[in-house]
PDB file of C-alpha atoms and ligand atoms in Angstrom:
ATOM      1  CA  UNK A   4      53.289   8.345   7.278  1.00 55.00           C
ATOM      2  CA  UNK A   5      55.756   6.913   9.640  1.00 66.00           C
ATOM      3  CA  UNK A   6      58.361   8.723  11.522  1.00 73.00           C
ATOM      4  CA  UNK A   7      61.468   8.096   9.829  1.00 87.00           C
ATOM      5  CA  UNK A   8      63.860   5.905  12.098  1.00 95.00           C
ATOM      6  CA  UNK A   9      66.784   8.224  13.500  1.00 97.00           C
ATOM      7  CA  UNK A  10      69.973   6.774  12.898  1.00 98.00           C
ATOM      8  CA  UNK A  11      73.275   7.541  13.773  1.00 98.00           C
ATOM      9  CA  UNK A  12      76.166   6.215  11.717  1.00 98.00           C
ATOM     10  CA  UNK A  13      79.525   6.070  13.374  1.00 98.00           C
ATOM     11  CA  UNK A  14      83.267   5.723  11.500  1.00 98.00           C
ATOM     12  CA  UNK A  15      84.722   5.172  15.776  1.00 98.00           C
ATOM     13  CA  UNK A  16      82.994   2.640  18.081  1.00 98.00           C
ATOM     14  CA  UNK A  17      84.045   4.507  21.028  1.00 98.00           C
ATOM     15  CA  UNK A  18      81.664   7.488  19.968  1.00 98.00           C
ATOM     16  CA  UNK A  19      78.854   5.455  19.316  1.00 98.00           C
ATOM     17  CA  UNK A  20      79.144   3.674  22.745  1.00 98.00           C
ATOM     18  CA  UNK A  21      79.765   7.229  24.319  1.00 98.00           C
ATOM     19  CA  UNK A  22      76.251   8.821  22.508  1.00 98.00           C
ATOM     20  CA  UNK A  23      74.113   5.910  23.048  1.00 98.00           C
ATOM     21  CA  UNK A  24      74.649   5.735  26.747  1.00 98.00           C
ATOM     22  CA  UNK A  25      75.001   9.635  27.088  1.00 98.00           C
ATOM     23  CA  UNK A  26      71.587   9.400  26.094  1.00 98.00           C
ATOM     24  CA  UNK A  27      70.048   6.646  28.518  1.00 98.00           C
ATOM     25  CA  UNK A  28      72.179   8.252  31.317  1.00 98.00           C
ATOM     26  CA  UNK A  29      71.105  11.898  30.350  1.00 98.00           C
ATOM     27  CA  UNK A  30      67.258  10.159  30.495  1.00 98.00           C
ATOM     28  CA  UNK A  31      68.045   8.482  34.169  1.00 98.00           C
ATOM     29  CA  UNK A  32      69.476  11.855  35.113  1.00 98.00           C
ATOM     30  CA  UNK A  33      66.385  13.694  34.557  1.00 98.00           C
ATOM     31  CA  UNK A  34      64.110  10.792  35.522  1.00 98.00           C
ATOM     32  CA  UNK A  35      65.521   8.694  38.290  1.00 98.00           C
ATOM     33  CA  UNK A  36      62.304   6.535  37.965  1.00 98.00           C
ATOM     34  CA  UNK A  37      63.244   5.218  34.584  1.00 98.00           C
ATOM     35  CA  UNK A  38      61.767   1.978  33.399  1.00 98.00           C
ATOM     36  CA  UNK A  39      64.571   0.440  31.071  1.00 98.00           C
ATOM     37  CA  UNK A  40      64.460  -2.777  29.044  1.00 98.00           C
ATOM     38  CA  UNK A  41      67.828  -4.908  28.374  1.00 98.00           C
ATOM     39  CA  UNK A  42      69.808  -6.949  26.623  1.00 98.00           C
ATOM     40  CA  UNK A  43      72.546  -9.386  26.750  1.00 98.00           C
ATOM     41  CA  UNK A  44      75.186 -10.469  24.184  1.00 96.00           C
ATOM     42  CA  UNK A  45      78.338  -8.635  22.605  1.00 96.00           C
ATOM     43  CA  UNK A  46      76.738  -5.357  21.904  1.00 98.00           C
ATOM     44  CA  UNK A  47      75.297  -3.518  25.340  1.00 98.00           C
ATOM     45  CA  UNK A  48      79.044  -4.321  26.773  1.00 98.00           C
ATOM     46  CA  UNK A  49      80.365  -0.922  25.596  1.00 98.00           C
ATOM     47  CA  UNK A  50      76.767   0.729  27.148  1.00 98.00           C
ATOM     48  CA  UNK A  51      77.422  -1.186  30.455  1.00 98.00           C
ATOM     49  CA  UNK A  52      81.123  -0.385  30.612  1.00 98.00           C
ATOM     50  CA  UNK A  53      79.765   3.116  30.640  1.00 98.00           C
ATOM     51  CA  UNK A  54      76.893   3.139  33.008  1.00 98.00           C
ATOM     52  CA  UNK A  55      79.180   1.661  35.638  1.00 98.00           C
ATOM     53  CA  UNK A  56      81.491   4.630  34.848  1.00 98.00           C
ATOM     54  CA  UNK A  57      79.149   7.099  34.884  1.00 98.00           C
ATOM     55  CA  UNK A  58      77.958   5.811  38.043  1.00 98.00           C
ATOM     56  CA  UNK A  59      81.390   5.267  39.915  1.00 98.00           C
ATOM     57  CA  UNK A  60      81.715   8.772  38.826  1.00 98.00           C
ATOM     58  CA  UNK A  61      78.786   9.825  40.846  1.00 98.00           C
ATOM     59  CA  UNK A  62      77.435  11.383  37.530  1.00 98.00           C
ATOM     60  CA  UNK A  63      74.425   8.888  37.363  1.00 98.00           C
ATOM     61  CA  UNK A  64      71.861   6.190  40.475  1.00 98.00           C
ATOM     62  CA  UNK A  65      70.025   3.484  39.407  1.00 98.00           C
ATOM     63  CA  UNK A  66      68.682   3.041  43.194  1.00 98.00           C
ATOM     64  CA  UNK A  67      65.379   4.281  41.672  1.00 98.00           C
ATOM     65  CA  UNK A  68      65.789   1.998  37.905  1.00 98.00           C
ATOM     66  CA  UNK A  69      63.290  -0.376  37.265  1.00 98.00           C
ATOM     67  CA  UNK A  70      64.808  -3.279  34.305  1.00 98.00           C
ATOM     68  CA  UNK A  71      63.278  -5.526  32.366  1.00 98.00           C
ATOM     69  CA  UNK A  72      65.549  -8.119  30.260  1.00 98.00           C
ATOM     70  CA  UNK A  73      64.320  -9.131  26.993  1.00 98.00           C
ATOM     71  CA  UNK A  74      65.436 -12.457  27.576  1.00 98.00           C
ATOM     72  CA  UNK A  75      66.663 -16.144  29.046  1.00 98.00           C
ATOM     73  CA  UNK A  76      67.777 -19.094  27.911  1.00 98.00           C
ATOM     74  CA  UNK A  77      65.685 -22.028  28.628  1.00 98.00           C
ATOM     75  CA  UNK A  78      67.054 -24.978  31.022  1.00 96.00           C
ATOM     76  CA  UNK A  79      69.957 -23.036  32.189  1.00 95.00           C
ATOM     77  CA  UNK A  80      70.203 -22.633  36.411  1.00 93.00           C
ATOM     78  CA  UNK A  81      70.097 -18.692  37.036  1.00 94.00           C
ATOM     79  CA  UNK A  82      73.813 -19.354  38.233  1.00 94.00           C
ATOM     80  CA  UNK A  83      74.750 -21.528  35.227  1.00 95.00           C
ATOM     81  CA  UNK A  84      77.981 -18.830  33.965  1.00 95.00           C
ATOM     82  CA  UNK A  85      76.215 -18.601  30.334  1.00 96.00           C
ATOM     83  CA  UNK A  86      72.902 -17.773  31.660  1.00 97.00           C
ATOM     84  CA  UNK A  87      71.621 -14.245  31.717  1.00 98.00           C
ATOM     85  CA  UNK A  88      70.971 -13.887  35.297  1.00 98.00           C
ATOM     86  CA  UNK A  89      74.657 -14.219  35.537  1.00 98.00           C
ATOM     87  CA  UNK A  90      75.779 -12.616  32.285  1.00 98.00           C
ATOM     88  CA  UNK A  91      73.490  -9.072  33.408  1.00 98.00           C
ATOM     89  CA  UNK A  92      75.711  -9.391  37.493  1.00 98.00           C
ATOM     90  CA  UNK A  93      78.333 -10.011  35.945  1.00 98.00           C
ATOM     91  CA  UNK A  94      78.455  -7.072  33.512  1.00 98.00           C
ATOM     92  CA  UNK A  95      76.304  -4.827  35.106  1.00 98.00           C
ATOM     93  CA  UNK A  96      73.797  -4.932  38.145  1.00 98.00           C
ATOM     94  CA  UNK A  97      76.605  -6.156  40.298  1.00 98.00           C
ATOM     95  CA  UNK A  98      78.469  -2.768  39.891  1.00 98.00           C
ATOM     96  CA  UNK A  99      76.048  -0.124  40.690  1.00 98.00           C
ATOM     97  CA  UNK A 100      73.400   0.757  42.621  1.00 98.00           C
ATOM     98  CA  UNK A 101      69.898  -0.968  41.405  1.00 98.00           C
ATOM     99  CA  UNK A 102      68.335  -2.673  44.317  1.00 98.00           C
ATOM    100  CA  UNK A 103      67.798  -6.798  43.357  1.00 98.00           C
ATOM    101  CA  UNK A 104      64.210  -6.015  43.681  1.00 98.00           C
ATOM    102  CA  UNK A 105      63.828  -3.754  40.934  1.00 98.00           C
ATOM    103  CA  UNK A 106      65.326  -6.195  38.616  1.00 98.00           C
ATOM    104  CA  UNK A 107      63.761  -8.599  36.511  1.00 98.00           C
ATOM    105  CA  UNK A 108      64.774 -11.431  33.692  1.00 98.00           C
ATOM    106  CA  UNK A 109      62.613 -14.022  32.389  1.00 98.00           C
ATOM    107  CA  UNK A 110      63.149 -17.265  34.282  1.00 97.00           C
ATOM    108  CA  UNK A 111      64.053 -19.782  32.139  1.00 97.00           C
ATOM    109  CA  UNK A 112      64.073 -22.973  34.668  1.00 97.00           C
ATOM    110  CA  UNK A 113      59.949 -22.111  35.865  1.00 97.00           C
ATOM    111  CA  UNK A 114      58.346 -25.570  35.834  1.00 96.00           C
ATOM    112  CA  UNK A 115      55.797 -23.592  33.611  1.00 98.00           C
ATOM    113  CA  UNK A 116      56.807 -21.661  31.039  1.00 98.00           C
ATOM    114  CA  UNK A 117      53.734 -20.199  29.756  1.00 98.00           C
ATOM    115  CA  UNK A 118      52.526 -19.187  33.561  1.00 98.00           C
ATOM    116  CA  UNK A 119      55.890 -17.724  33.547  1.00 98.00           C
ATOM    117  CA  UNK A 120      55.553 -15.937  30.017  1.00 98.00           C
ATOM    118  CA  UNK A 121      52.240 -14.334  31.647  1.00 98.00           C
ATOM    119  CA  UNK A 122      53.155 -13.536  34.437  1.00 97.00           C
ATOM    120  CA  UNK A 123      56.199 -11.399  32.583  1.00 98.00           C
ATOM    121  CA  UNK A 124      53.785 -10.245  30.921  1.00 97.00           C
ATOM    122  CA  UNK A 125      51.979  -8.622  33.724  1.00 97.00           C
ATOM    123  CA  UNK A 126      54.937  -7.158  35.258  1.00 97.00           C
ATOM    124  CA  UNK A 127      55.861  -5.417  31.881  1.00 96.00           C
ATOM    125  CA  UNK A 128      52.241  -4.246  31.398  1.00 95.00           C
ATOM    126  CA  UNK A 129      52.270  -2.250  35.055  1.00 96.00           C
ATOM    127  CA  UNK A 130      55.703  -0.747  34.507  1.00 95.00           C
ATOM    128  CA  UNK A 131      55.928   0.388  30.634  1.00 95.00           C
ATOM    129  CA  UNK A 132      59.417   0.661  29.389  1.00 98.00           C
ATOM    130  CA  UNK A 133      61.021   4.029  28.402  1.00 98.00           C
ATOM    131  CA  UNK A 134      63.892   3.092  26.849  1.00 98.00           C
ATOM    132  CA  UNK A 135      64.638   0.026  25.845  1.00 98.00           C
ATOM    133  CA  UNK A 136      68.270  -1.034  24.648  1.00 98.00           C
ATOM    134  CA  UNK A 137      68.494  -4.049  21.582  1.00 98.00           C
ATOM    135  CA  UNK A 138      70.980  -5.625  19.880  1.00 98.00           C
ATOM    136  CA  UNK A 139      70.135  -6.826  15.884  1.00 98.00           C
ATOM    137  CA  UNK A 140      70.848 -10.893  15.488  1.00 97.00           C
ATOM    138  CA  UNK A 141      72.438 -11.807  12.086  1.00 97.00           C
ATOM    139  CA  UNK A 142      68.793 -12.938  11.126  1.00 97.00           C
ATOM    140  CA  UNK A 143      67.084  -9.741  11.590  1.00 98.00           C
ATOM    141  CA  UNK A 144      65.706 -10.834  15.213  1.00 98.00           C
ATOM    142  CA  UNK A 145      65.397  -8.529  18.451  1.00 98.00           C
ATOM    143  CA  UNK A 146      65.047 -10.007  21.541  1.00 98.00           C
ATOM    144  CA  UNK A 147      64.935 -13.739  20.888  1.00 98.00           C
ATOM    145  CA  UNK A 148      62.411 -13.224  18.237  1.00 98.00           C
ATOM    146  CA  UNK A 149      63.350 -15.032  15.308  1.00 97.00           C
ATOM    147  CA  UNK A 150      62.105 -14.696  11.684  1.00 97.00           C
ATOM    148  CA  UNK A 151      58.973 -15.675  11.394  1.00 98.00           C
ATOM    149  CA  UNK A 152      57.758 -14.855  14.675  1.00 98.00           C
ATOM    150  CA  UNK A 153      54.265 -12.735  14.743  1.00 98.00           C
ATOM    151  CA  UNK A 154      54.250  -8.910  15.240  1.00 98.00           C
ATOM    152  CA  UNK A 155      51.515  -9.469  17.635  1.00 98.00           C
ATOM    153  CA  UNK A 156      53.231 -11.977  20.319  1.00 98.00           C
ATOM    154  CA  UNK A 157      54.031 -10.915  24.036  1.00 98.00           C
ATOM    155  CA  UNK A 158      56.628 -12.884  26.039  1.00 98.00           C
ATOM    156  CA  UNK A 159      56.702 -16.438  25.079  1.00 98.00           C
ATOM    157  CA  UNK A 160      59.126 -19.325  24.188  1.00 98.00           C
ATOM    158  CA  UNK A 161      61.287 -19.571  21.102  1.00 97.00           C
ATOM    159  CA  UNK A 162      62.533 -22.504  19.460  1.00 97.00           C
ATOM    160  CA  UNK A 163      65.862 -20.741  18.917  1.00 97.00           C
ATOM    161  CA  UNK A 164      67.211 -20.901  15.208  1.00 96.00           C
ATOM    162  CA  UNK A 165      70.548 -22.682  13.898  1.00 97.00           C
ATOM    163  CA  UNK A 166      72.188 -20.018  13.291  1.00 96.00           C
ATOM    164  CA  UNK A 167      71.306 -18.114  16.076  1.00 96.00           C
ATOM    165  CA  UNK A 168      72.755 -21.452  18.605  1.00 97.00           C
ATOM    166  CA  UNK A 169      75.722 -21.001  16.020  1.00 96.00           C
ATOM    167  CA  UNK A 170      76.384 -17.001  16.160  1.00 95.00           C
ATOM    168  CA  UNK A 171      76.008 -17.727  20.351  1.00 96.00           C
ATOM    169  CA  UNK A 172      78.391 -20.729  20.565  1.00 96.00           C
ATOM    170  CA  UNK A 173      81.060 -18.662  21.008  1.00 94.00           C
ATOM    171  CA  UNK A 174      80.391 -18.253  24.791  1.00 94.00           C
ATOM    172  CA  UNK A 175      79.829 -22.041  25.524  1.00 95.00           C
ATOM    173  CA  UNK A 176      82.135 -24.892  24.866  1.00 94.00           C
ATOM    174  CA  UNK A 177      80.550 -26.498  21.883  1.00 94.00           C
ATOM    175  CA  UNK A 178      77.806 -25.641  19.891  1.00 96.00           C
ATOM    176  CA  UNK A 179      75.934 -28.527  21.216  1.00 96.00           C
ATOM    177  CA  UNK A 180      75.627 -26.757  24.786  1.00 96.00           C
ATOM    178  CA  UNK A 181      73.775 -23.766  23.270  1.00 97.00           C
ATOM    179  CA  UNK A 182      70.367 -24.524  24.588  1.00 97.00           C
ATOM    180  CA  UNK A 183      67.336 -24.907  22.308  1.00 97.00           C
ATOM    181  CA  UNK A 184      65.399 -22.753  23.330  1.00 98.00           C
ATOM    182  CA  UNK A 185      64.762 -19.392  24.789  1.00 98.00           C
ATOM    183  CA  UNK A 186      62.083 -17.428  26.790  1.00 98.00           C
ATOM    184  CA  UNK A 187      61.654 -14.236  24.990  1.00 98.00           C
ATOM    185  CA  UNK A 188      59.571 -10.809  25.245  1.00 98.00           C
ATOM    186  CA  UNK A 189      57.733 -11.045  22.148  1.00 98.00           C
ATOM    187  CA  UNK A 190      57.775  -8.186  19.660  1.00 98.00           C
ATOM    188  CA  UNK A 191      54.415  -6.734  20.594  1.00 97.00           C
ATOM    189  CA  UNK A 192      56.148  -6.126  23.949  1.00 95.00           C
ATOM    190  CA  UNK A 193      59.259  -4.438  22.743  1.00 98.00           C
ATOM    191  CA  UNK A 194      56.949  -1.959  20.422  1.00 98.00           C
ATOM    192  CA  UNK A 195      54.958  -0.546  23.632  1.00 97.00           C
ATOM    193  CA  UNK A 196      58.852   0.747  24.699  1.00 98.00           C
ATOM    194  CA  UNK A 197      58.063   4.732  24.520  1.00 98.00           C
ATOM    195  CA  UNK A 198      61.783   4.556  22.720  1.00 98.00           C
ATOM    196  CA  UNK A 199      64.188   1.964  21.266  1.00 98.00           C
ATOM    197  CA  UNK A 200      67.828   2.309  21.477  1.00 98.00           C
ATOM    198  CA  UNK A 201      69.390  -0.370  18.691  1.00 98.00           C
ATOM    199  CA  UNK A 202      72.957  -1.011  18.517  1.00 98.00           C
ATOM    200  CA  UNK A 203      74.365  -2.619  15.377  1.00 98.00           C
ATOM    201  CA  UNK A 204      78.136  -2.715  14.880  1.00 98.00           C
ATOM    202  CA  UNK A 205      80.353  -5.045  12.372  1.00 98.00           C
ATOM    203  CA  UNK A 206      79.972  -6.412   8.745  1.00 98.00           C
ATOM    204  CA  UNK A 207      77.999  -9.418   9.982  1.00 97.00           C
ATOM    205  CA  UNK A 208      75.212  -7.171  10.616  1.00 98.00           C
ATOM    206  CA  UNK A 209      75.328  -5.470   7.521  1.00 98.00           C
ATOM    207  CA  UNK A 210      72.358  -7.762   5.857  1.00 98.00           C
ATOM    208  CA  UNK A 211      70.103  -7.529   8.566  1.00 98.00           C
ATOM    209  CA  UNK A 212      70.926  -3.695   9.153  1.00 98.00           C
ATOM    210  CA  UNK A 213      69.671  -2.864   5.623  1.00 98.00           C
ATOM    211  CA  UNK A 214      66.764  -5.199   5.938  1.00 98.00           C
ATOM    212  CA  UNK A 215      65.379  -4.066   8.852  1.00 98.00           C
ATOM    213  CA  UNK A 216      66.158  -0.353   7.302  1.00 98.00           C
ATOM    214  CA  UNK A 217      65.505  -0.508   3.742  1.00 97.00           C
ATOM    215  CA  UNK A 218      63.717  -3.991   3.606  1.00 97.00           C
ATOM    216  CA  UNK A 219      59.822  -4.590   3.724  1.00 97.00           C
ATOM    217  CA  UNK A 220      57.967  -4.647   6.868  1.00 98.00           C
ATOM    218  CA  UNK A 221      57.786  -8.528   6.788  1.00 98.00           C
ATOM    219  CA  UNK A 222      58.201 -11.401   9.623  1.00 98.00           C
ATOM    220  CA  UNK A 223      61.418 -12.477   7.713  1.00 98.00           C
ATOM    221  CA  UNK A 224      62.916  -9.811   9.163  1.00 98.00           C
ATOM    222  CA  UNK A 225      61.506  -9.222  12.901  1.00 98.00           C
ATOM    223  CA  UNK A 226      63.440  -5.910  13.467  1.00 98.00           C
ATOM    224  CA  UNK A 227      61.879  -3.862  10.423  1.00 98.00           C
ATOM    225  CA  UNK A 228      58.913  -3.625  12.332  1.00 98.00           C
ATOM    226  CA  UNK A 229      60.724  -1.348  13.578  1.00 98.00           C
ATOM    227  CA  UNK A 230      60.222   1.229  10.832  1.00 97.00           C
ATOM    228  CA  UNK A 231      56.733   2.166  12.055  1.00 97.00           C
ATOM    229  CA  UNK A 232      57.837   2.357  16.121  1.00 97.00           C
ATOM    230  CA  UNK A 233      57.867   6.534  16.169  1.00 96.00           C
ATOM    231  CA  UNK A 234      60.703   6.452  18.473  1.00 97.00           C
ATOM    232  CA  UNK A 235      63.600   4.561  17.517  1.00 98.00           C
ATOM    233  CA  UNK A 236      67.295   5.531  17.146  1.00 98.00           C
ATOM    234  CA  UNK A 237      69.454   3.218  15.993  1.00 98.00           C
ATOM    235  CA  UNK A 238      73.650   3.265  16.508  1.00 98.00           C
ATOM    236  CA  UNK A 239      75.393   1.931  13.263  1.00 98.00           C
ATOM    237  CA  UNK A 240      78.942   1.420  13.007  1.00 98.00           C
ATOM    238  CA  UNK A 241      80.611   2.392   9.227  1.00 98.00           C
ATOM    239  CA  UNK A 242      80.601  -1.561   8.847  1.00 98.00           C
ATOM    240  CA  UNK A 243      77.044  -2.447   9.706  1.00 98.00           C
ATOM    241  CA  UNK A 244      75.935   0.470   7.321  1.00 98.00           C
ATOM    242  CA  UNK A 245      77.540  -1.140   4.785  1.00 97.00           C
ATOM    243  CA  UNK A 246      74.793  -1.912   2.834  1.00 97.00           C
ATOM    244  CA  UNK A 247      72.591   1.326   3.122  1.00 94.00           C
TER     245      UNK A 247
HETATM  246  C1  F6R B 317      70.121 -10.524  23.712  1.00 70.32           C
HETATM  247  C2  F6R B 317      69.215 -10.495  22.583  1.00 70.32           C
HETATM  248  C3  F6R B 317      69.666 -10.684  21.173  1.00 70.32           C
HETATM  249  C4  F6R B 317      71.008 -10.041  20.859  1.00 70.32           C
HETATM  250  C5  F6R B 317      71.423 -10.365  19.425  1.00 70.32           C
HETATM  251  C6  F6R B 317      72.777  -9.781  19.081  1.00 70.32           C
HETATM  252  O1  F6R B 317      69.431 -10.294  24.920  1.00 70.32           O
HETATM  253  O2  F6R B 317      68.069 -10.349  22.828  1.00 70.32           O
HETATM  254  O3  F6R B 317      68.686 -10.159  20.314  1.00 70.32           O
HETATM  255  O4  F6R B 317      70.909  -8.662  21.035  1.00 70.32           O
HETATM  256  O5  F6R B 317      71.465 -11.753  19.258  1.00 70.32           O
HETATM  257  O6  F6R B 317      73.746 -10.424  19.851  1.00 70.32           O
HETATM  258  P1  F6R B 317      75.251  -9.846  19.935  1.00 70.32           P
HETATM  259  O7  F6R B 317      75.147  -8.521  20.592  1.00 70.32           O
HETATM  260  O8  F6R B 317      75.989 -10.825  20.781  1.00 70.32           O
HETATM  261  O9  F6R B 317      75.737  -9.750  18.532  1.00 70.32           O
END
């Protein structure tokens, strides 16, 4: 028998941001050495916002942080503004304290992609990830794992999904300037995090919220593999847990 997911359902945003990084902080507080995996997009703002608080306020260092991010788009220059070099400065490394060695995103302009998903790979496999912080894509995928996309795969490249280039056009100028592709930790590597921290907020998330929940275990929906991880909380807004 599985452990049963732990989920938190929220009716203000501002409480689920504040208990979802209380509890990564509370983790760094008591283990300066933390190993933490991250992600980019809408959702971890609300966690960043606070971790630069918390640190500002001297309540939290990250000198001693290692992070992983799940992922990069391919093609795009680290300093491109949309890529996720730039995205995690931008929103968070830039602002506290975690020395530029101890970070690490996938690089999505390495002549060789596959030397590159390996030798992520090997990196990840020394330094096992505590906690690791996802968002939920309108499709069900974590990371850049799409539907479809084998429980068993380590860092590799995606073809990235229509929908997916759509839901992420927002931060470019067109849709055409999404890129195609994406260099992603695969799912294998998310499920060796000791813990998962999943935030899911707004009615566009409701589907994929009950899938991965409620749904079977089943590639069409990468994040209910989730359901037999023994560590996993996930953060729900009243919207995204529509559907439960
Ligand atoms: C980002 C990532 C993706 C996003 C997901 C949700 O590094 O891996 O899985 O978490 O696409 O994106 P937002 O938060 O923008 O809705």
């Amino acid at each position: 028998m599985n452990e049963p997911m732990n989920i938190h359902v929220y009716e203000q945003i501002e409480e689920l941001y504040h208990d979802a990084s209380k509890r990564i902080i509370e983790h760094i507080q008591k283990h300066p050495e933390t190993t933490l995996g991250l992600a980019t997009g809408s959702t971890p703002l609300g966690v960043y916002q606070r971790f630069i608080h918390a640190y500002q306020q001297g309540f939290v260092s990250f000198k001693k942080v290692l992070s992983f991010n799940l992922d990069e788009y391919v093609g795009l220059d680290r300093h491109h503004p949309q890529s996720y070099y730039t995205f995690m400065h931008q929103h968070l490394f830039s602002s506290i304290d975690i020395p530029s060695s101890h970070i690490h995103i996938p690089n999505g302009m390495a002549t060789d992609l596959v030397v590159e998903s390996k030798h992520y790979d090997t990196k990840l496999s020394k330094h096992r990830i505590d906690i690791q912080l996802l968002g939920l894509g309108t499709n069900g995928h974590i990371g850049f794992n799409e539907p479809g996309t084998p429980f068993t795969s380590t860092t590799h490249v995606i073809e990235l999904k229509e929908s997916t280039r759509k839901d992420n056009a927002r931060f470019f100028k067109s849709f055409h300037e999404v890129p195609q592709r994406a260099i992603t930790m695969g799912i294998y590597s998310i499920m060796q995090a000791k813990e998962i921290v999943l935030i899911a907020t707004g009615e566009h998330k409701a589907q994929a919220v009950f899938d991965m929940i409620k749904g079977p275990i089943h590639l069409a929906c990468p994040a209910s593999i989730l359901q037999t991880h023994t560590n996993v909380h996930l953060y729900l807004d009243y919207a995204a847990a529509k559907a439960l």
